[in-house]
Short mmCIF file of C-alpha atoms in Angstrom, two decimals:
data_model
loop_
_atom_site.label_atom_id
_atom_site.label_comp_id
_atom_site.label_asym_id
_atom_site.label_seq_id
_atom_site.Cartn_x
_atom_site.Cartn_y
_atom_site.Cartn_z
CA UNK A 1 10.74 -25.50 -8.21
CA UNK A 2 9.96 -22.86 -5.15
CA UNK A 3 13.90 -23.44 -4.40
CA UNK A 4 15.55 -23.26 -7.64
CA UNK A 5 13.41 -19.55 -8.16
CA UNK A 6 14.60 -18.64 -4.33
CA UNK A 7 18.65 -19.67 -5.44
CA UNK A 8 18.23 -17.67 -8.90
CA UNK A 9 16.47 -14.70 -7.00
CA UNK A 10 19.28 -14.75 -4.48
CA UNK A 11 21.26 -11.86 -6.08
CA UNK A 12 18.64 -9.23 -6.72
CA UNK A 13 18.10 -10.11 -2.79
CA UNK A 14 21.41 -8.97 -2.44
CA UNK A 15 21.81 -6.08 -4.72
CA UNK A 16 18.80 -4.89 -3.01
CA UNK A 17 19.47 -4.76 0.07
CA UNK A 18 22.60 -2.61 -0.75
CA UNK A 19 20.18 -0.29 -3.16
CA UNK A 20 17.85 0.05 0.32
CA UNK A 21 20.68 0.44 2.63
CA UNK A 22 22.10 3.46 0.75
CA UNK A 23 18.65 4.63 -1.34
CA UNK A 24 20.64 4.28 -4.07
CA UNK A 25 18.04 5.16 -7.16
CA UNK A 26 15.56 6.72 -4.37
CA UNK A 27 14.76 3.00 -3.68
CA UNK A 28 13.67 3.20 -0.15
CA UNK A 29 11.82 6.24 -0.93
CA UNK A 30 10.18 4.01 -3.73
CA UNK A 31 9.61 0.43 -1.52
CA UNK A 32 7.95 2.67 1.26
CA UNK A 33 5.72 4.60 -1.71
CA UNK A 34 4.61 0.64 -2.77
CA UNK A 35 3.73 -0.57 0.70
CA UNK A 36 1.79 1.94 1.75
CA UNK A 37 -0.13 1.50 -1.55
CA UNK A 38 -0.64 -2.07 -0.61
CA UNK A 39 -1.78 -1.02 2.61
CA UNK A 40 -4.13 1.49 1.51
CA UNK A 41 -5.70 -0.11 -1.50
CA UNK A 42 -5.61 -3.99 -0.88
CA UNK A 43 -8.87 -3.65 1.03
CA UNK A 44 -10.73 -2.21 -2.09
CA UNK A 45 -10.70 -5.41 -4.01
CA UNK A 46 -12.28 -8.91 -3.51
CA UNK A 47 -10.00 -11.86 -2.89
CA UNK A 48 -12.28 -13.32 -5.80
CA UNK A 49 -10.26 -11.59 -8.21
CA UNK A 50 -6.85 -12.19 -7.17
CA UNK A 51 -7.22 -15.96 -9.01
CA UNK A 52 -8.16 -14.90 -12.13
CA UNK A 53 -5.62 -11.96 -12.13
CA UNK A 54 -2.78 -14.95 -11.58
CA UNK A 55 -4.08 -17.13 -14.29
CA UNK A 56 -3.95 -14.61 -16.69
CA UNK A 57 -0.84 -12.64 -15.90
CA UNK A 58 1.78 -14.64 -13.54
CA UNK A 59 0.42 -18.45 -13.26
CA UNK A 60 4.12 -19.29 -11.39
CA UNK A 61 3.30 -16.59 -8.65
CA UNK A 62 3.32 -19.35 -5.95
CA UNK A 63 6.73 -20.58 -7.02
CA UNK A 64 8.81 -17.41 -7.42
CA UNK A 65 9.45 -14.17 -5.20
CA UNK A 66 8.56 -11.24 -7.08
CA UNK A 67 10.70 -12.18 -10.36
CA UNK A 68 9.43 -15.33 -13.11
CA UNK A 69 12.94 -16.79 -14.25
CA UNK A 70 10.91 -19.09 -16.49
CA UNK A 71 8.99 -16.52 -17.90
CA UNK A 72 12.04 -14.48 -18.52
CA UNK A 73 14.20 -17.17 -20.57
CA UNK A 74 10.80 -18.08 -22.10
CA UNK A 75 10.46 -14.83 -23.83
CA UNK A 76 14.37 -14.06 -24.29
CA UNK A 77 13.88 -17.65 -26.32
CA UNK A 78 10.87 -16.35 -28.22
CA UNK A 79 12.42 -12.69 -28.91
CA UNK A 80 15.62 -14.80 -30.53
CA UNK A 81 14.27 -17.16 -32.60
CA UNK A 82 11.08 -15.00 -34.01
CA UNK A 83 12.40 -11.47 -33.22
CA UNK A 84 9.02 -11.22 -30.92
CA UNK A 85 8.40 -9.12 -27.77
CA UNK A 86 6.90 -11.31 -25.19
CA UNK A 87 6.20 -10.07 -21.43
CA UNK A 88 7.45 -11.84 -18.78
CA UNK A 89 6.51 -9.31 -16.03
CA UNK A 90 4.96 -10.83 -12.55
CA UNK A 91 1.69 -9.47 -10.91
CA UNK A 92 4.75 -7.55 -8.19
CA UNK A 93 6.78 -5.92 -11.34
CA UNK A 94 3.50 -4.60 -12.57
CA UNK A 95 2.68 -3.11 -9.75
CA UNK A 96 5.62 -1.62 -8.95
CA UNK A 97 5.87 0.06 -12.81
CA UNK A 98 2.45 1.53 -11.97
CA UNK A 99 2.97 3.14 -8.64
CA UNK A 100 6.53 4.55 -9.97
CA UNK A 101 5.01 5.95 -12.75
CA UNK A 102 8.15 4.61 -14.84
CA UNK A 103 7.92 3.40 -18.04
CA UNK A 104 10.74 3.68 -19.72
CA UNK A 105 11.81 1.13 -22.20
CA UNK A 106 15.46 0.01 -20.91
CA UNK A 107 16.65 -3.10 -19.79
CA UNK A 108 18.25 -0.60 -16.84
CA UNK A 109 14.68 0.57 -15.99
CA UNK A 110 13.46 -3.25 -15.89
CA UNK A 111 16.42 -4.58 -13.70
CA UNK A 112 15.31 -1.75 -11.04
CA UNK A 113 11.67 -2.42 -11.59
CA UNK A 114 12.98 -6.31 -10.25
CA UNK A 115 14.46 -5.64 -7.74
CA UNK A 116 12.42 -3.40 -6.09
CA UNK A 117 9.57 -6.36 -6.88
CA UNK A 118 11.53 -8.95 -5.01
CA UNK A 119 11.90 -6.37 -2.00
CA UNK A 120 7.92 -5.96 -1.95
CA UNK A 121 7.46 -9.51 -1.93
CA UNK A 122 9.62 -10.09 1.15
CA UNK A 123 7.52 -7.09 2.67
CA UNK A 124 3.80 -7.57 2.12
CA UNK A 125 2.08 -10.73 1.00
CA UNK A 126 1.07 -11.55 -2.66
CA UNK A 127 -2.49 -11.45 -2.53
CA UNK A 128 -2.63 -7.51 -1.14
CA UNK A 129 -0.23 -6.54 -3.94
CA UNK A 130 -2.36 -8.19 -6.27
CA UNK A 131 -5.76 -6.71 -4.68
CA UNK A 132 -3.80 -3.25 -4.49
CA UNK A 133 -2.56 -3.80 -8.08
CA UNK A 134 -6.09 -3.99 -9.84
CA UNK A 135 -7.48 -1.08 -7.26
CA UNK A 136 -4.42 1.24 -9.02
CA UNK A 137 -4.46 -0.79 -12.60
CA UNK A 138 -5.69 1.24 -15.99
CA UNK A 139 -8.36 -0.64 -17.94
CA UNK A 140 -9.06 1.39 -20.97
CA UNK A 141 -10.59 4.97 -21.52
CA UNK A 142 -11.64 6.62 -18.86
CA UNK A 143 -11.79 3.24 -16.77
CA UNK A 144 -9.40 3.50 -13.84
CA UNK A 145 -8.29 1.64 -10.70
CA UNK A 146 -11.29 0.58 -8.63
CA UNK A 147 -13.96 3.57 -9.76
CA UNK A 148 -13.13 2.24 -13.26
CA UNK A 149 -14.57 -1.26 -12.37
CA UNK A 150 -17.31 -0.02 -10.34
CA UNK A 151 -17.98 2.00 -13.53
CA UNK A 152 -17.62 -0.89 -15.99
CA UNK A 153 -20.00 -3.19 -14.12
CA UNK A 154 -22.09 -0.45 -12.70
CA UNK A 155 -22.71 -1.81 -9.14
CA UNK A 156 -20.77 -2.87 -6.03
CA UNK A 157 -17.92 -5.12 -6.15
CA UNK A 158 -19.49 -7.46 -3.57
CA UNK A 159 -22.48 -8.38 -6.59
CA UNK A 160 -19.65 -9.02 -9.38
CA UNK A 161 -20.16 -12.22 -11.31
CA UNK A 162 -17.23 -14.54 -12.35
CA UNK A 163 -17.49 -13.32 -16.16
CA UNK A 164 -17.56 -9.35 -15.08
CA UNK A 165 -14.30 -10.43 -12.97
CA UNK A 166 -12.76 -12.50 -16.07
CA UNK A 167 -13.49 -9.62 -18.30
CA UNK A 168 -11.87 -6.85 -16.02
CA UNK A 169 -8.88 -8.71 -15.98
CA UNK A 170 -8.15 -9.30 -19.67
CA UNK A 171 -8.77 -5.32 -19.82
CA UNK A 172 -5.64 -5.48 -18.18
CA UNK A 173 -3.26 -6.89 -21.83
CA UNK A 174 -6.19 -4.98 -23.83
CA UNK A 175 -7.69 -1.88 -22.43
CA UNK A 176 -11.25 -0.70 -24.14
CA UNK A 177 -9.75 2.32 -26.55
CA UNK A 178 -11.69 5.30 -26.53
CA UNK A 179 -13.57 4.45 -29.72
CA UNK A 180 -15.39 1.25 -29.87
CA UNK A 181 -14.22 -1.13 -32.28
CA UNK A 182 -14.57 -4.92 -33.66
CA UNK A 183 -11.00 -5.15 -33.38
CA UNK A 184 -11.11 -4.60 -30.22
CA UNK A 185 -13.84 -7.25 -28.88
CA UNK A 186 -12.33 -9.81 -30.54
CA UNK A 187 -8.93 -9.78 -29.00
CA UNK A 188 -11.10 -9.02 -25.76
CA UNK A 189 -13.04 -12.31 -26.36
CA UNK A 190 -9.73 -13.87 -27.15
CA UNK A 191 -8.10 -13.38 -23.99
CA UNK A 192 -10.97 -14.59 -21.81
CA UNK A 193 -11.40 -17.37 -23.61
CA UNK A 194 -7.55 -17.70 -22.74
CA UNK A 195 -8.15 -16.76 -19.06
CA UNK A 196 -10.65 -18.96 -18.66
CA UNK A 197 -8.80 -22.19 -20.09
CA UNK A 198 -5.61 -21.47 -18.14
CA UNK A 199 -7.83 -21.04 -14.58
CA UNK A 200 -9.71 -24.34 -15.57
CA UNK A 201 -6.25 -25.67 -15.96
CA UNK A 202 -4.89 -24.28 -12.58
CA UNK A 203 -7.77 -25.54 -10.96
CA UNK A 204 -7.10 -29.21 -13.02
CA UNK A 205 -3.66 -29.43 -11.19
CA UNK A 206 -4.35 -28.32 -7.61
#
């Protein structure tokens, strides 16, 4: 599988190296911004959560580099046939959309947002952009990047359990609003439930 996602990823590979070797959309500016963000931040964040971060948001991470084909066609498939939005984004897209500061919703924004994912990959490994991504990641009101977690579990990051961990990373699809709600805790509950059964699952396989 790791070579059929290396063939398809071949041409963003290409397009951007000709994006970097002329800046073209600021994109050298905008790889250098990202890696010295990895650098910077990667050493904020336990290795312990960079497992639970896959299983919820990019279980293929080990297969492609920096772009899920899969995931991609999966939710083009599930947008045709039941007119639903589905991410397909990878733990190195994400990161990239936060550090840019660009959300704008345009297939011309997410092609961009690729590419510059796949260059990342080939620069700095995939556990520091995941560890930077959390230490830089928005997980409700008020609840920030690292401080945010410190906040939420109100001690250091070396004492976190494996439920505090599971629970900061399905923050990540549903951030804690600023006013408490049922609502909320259930689709909270809901997607560690979820995180839980798809690391057990991981774990099953390897």
């Amino acid at each position: 599988m790791k070579l059929l996602y290396y063939l398809l990823t071949i041409p963003y590979i290409i397009v951007g190296k000709l994006f970097l070797l002329f800046n073209i959309f600021d994109m050298q500016n905008k790889l250098n911004k990202c890696t010295q963000m990895v650098d910077i931040k990667s050493n904020e964040i336990s290795d312990m959560f960079v497992e639970y971060l896959i299983s919820a948001e990019d279980h293929r991470s080990k297969y492609h580099f920096g772009i899920d084909h899969i995931g991609i066609a999966r939710a083009f498939f599930i947008w045709l046939n039941n007119n639903k939005v589905q991410g397909a984004s990878t733990i190195e897209q994400q990161f990239v959309r936060v550090v840019s500061s660009d959300y704008t919703n345009s297939l011309f924004r997410k092609f961009k947002e690729q590419i510059l994912a796949v260059a990342l990959t080939k620069k700095r490994n995939k556990a520091n952009i995941a560890k930077a991504y959390l230490a830089i990641a928005y997980y409700g009101y008020k609840c920030e990047g690292t401080k945010g977690i410190k906040k939420y579990i109100g001690t250091e990051l070396k004492y976190i359990s494996e439920i505090q961990i599971i629970s900061i990373v399905a923050r990540l699809k549903y951030p804690k609003p600023l006013k408490d709600s049922l609502k909320w805790h259930k689709k909270h509950t809901n997607r560690i439930n979820y995180i839980k059964f798809r690391h057990k699952k991981i774990a099953n396989k390897t």
